[in-house]
């Protein structure tokens, strides 16, 4: 899965199936990610100095990466992706229509020139 923060994904399983949202956070170790507006939990808070109003706070909880698919703007739905290399740059591509879905995020450490 080549999903990165800021991507728009579609949820394909669970209570929020078919919901689309932006990836807010990715926990690659746990294989989970947080998507805007997906898997929201509400927390009731009492009035306090920090929350003079009290009331409800909502917060997105992480979902399994395998439960989301990257959105393809051309297909207008979540799709499976592949990776294609072009001129030394790896692109994610939609497996359905072959459209490029952006570069694969570069690794943090720079690869030494050969
Ligand atoms: Zn597509």
CSV table of C-alpha atoms and ligand atoms in Angstrom, one decimal:
chain,number,residue,atom,x,y,z
A,1,UNK,CA,0.0,0.0,0.0
A,2,UNK,CA,1.4,3.3,-1.0
A,3,UNK,CA,-0.7,5.7,0.9
A,4,UNK,CA,0.6,8.9,2.3
A,5,UNK,CA,-0.7,11.6,4.5
A,6,UNK,CA,-3.0,14.0,2.6
A,7,UNK,CA,-4.3,11.3,0.2
A,8,UNK,CA,-8.0,10.9,-0.3
A,9,UNK,CA,-9.1,7.4,0.4
A,10,UNK,CA,-12.3,5.4,0.3
A,11,UNK,CA,-13.3,3.2,3.1
A,12,UNK,CA,-14.3,-0.3,1.9
A,13,UNK,CA,-15.2,-2.1,5.0
A,14,UNK,CA,-16.8,-1.4,8.4
A,15,UNK,CA,-19.3,1.1,9.6
A,16,UNK,CA,-17.9,3.9,7.4
A,17,UNK,CA,-18.0,1.9,4.2
A,18,UNK,CA,-18.1,4.1,1.1
A,19,UNK,CA,-17.0,7.2,3.1
A,20,UNK,CA,-14.2,9.2,1.5
A,21,UNK,CA,-11.8,11.3,3.4
A,22,UNK,CA,-8.4,12.7,3.7
A,23,UNK,CA,-5.6,10.7,5.4
A,24,UNK,CA,-4.6,12.6,8.6
A,25,UNK,CA,-2.1,10.3,10.1
A,26,UNK,CA,-0.5,6.9,9.3
A,27,UNK,CA,0.9,4.5,11.8
A,28,UNK,CA,2.9,2.1,9.6
A,29,UNK,CA,4.0,0.0,12.5
A,30,UNK,CA,0.5,-0.9,13.5
A,31,UNK,CA,-0.8,-0.8,9.9
A,32,UNK,CA,-3.4,1.8,10.8
A,33,UNK,CA,-4.4,5.2,9.6
A,34,UNK,CA,-6.6,8.0,10.6
A,35,UNK,CA,-9.0,9.4,8.0
A,36,UNK,CA,-10.9,12.7,8.3
A,37,UNK,CA,-14.5,12.0,9.3
A,38,UNK,CA,-14.1,8.3,9.5
A,39,UNK,CA,-14.5,6.1,12.6
A,40,UNK,CA,-15.5,9.1,14.7
A,41,UNK,CA,-16.0,8.6,18.4
A,42,UNK,CA,-17.7,11.1,20.6
A,43,UNK,CA,-16.5,11.9,24.0
A,44,UNK,CA,-18.6,13.7,26.5
A,45,UNK,CA,-16.7,16.2,28.5
A,46,UNK,CA,-17.7,18.0,31.6
A,47,UNK,CA,-17.3,21.7,31.9
A,48,UNK,CA,-13.8,22.6,32.8
A,49,UNK,CA,-11.3,25.4,32.3
A,50,UNK,CA,-10.2,24.0,29.1
A,51,UNK,CA,-13.7,23.3,27.9
A,52,UNK,CA,-15.9,26.0,29.4
A,53,UNK,CA,-18.8,24.8,27.3
A,54,UNK,CA,-18.5,21.1,28.1
A,55,UNK,CA,-20.3,19.0,25.6
A,56,UNK,CA,-19.2,16.6,23.0
A,57,UNK,CA,-15.9,16.3,21.4
A,58,UNK,CA,-15.4,14.1,18.3
A,59,UNK,CA,-12.3,12.4,17.4
A,60,UNK,CA,-11.3,10.1,14.5
A,61,UNK,CA,-10.0,6.7,15.5
A,62,UNK,CA,-7.5,4.8,13.3
A,63,UNK,CA,-8.8,2.2,10.9
A,64,UNK,CA,-6.9,-0.7,9.3
A,65,UNK,CA,-5.0,0.3,6.2
A,66,UNK,CA,-6.4,-2.7,4.5
A,67,UNK,CA,-9.9,-1.2,4.9
A,68,UNK,CA,-9.2,1.7,2.7
A,69,UNK,CA,-8.4,2.2,-1.0
A,70,UNK,CA,-6.7,5.1,-2.6
A,71,UNK,CA,-9.1,7.3,-4.6
A,72,UNK,CA,-8.6,7.5,-8.3
A,73,UNK,CA,-9.9,10.9,-9.5
A,74,UNK,CA,-10.5,9.4,-13.0
A,75,UNK,CA,-12.4,6.4,-11.8
A,76,UNK,CA,-14.0,8.5,-9.0
A,77,UNK,CA,-13.6,5.6,-6.6
A,78,UNK,CA,-11.2,3.7,-4.4
A,79,UNK,CA,-9.0,1.5,-6.5
A,80,UNK,CA,-6.2,-0.9,-6.2
A,81,UNK,CA,-2.9,0.6,-7.1
A,82,UNK,CA,0.3,-0.6,-8.6
A,83,UNK,CA,3.7,1.0,-9.0
A,84,UNK,CA,5.2,2.1,-12.3
A,85,UNK,CA,8.7,3.5,-12.7
A,86,UNK,CA,9.2,6.2,-15.2
A,87,UNK,CA,12.5,8.1,-15.7
A,88,UNK,CA,13.7,6.8,-12.3
A,89,UNK,CA,10.6,8.1,-10.6
A,90,UNK,CA,8.2,5.7,-9.1
A,91,UNK,CA,4.5,6.5,-9.6
A,92,UNK,CA,1.5,5.0,-8.1
A,93,UNK,CA,-0.9,4.0,-10.8
A,94,UNK,CA,-4.6,3.0,-10.8
A,95,UNK,CA,-4.9,-0.6,-11.7
A,96,UNK,CA,-8.1,0.1,-13.5
A,97,UNK,CA,-7.4,3.0,-15.8
A,98,UNK,CA,-3.6,3.2,-15.4
A,99,UNK,CA,-3.7,6.9,-14.4
A,100,UNK,CA,-0.8,8.2,-12.3
A,101,UNK,CA,-1.8,8.8,-8.7
A,102,UNK,CA,1.3,10.7,-7.8
A,103,UNK,CA,4.8,9.9,-7.0
A,104,UNK,CA,5.6,7.3,-4.4
A,105,UNK,CA,6.8,9.1,-1.3
A,106,UNK,CA,10.5,9.3,-1.3
A,107,UNK,CA,12.4,7.5,1.4
A,108,UNK,CA,13.8,9.9,4.0
A,109,UNK,CA,17.4,8.9,3.6
A,110,UNK,CA,18.9,9.9,0.4
A,111,UNK,CA,20.0,7.0,-1.8
A,112,UNK,CA,23.7,7.3,-2.6
A,113,UNK,CA,24.4,7.9,-6.3
A,114,UNK,CA,25.8,4.9,-8.0
B,1,LIG,ZN1,-8.6,4.9,-12.2
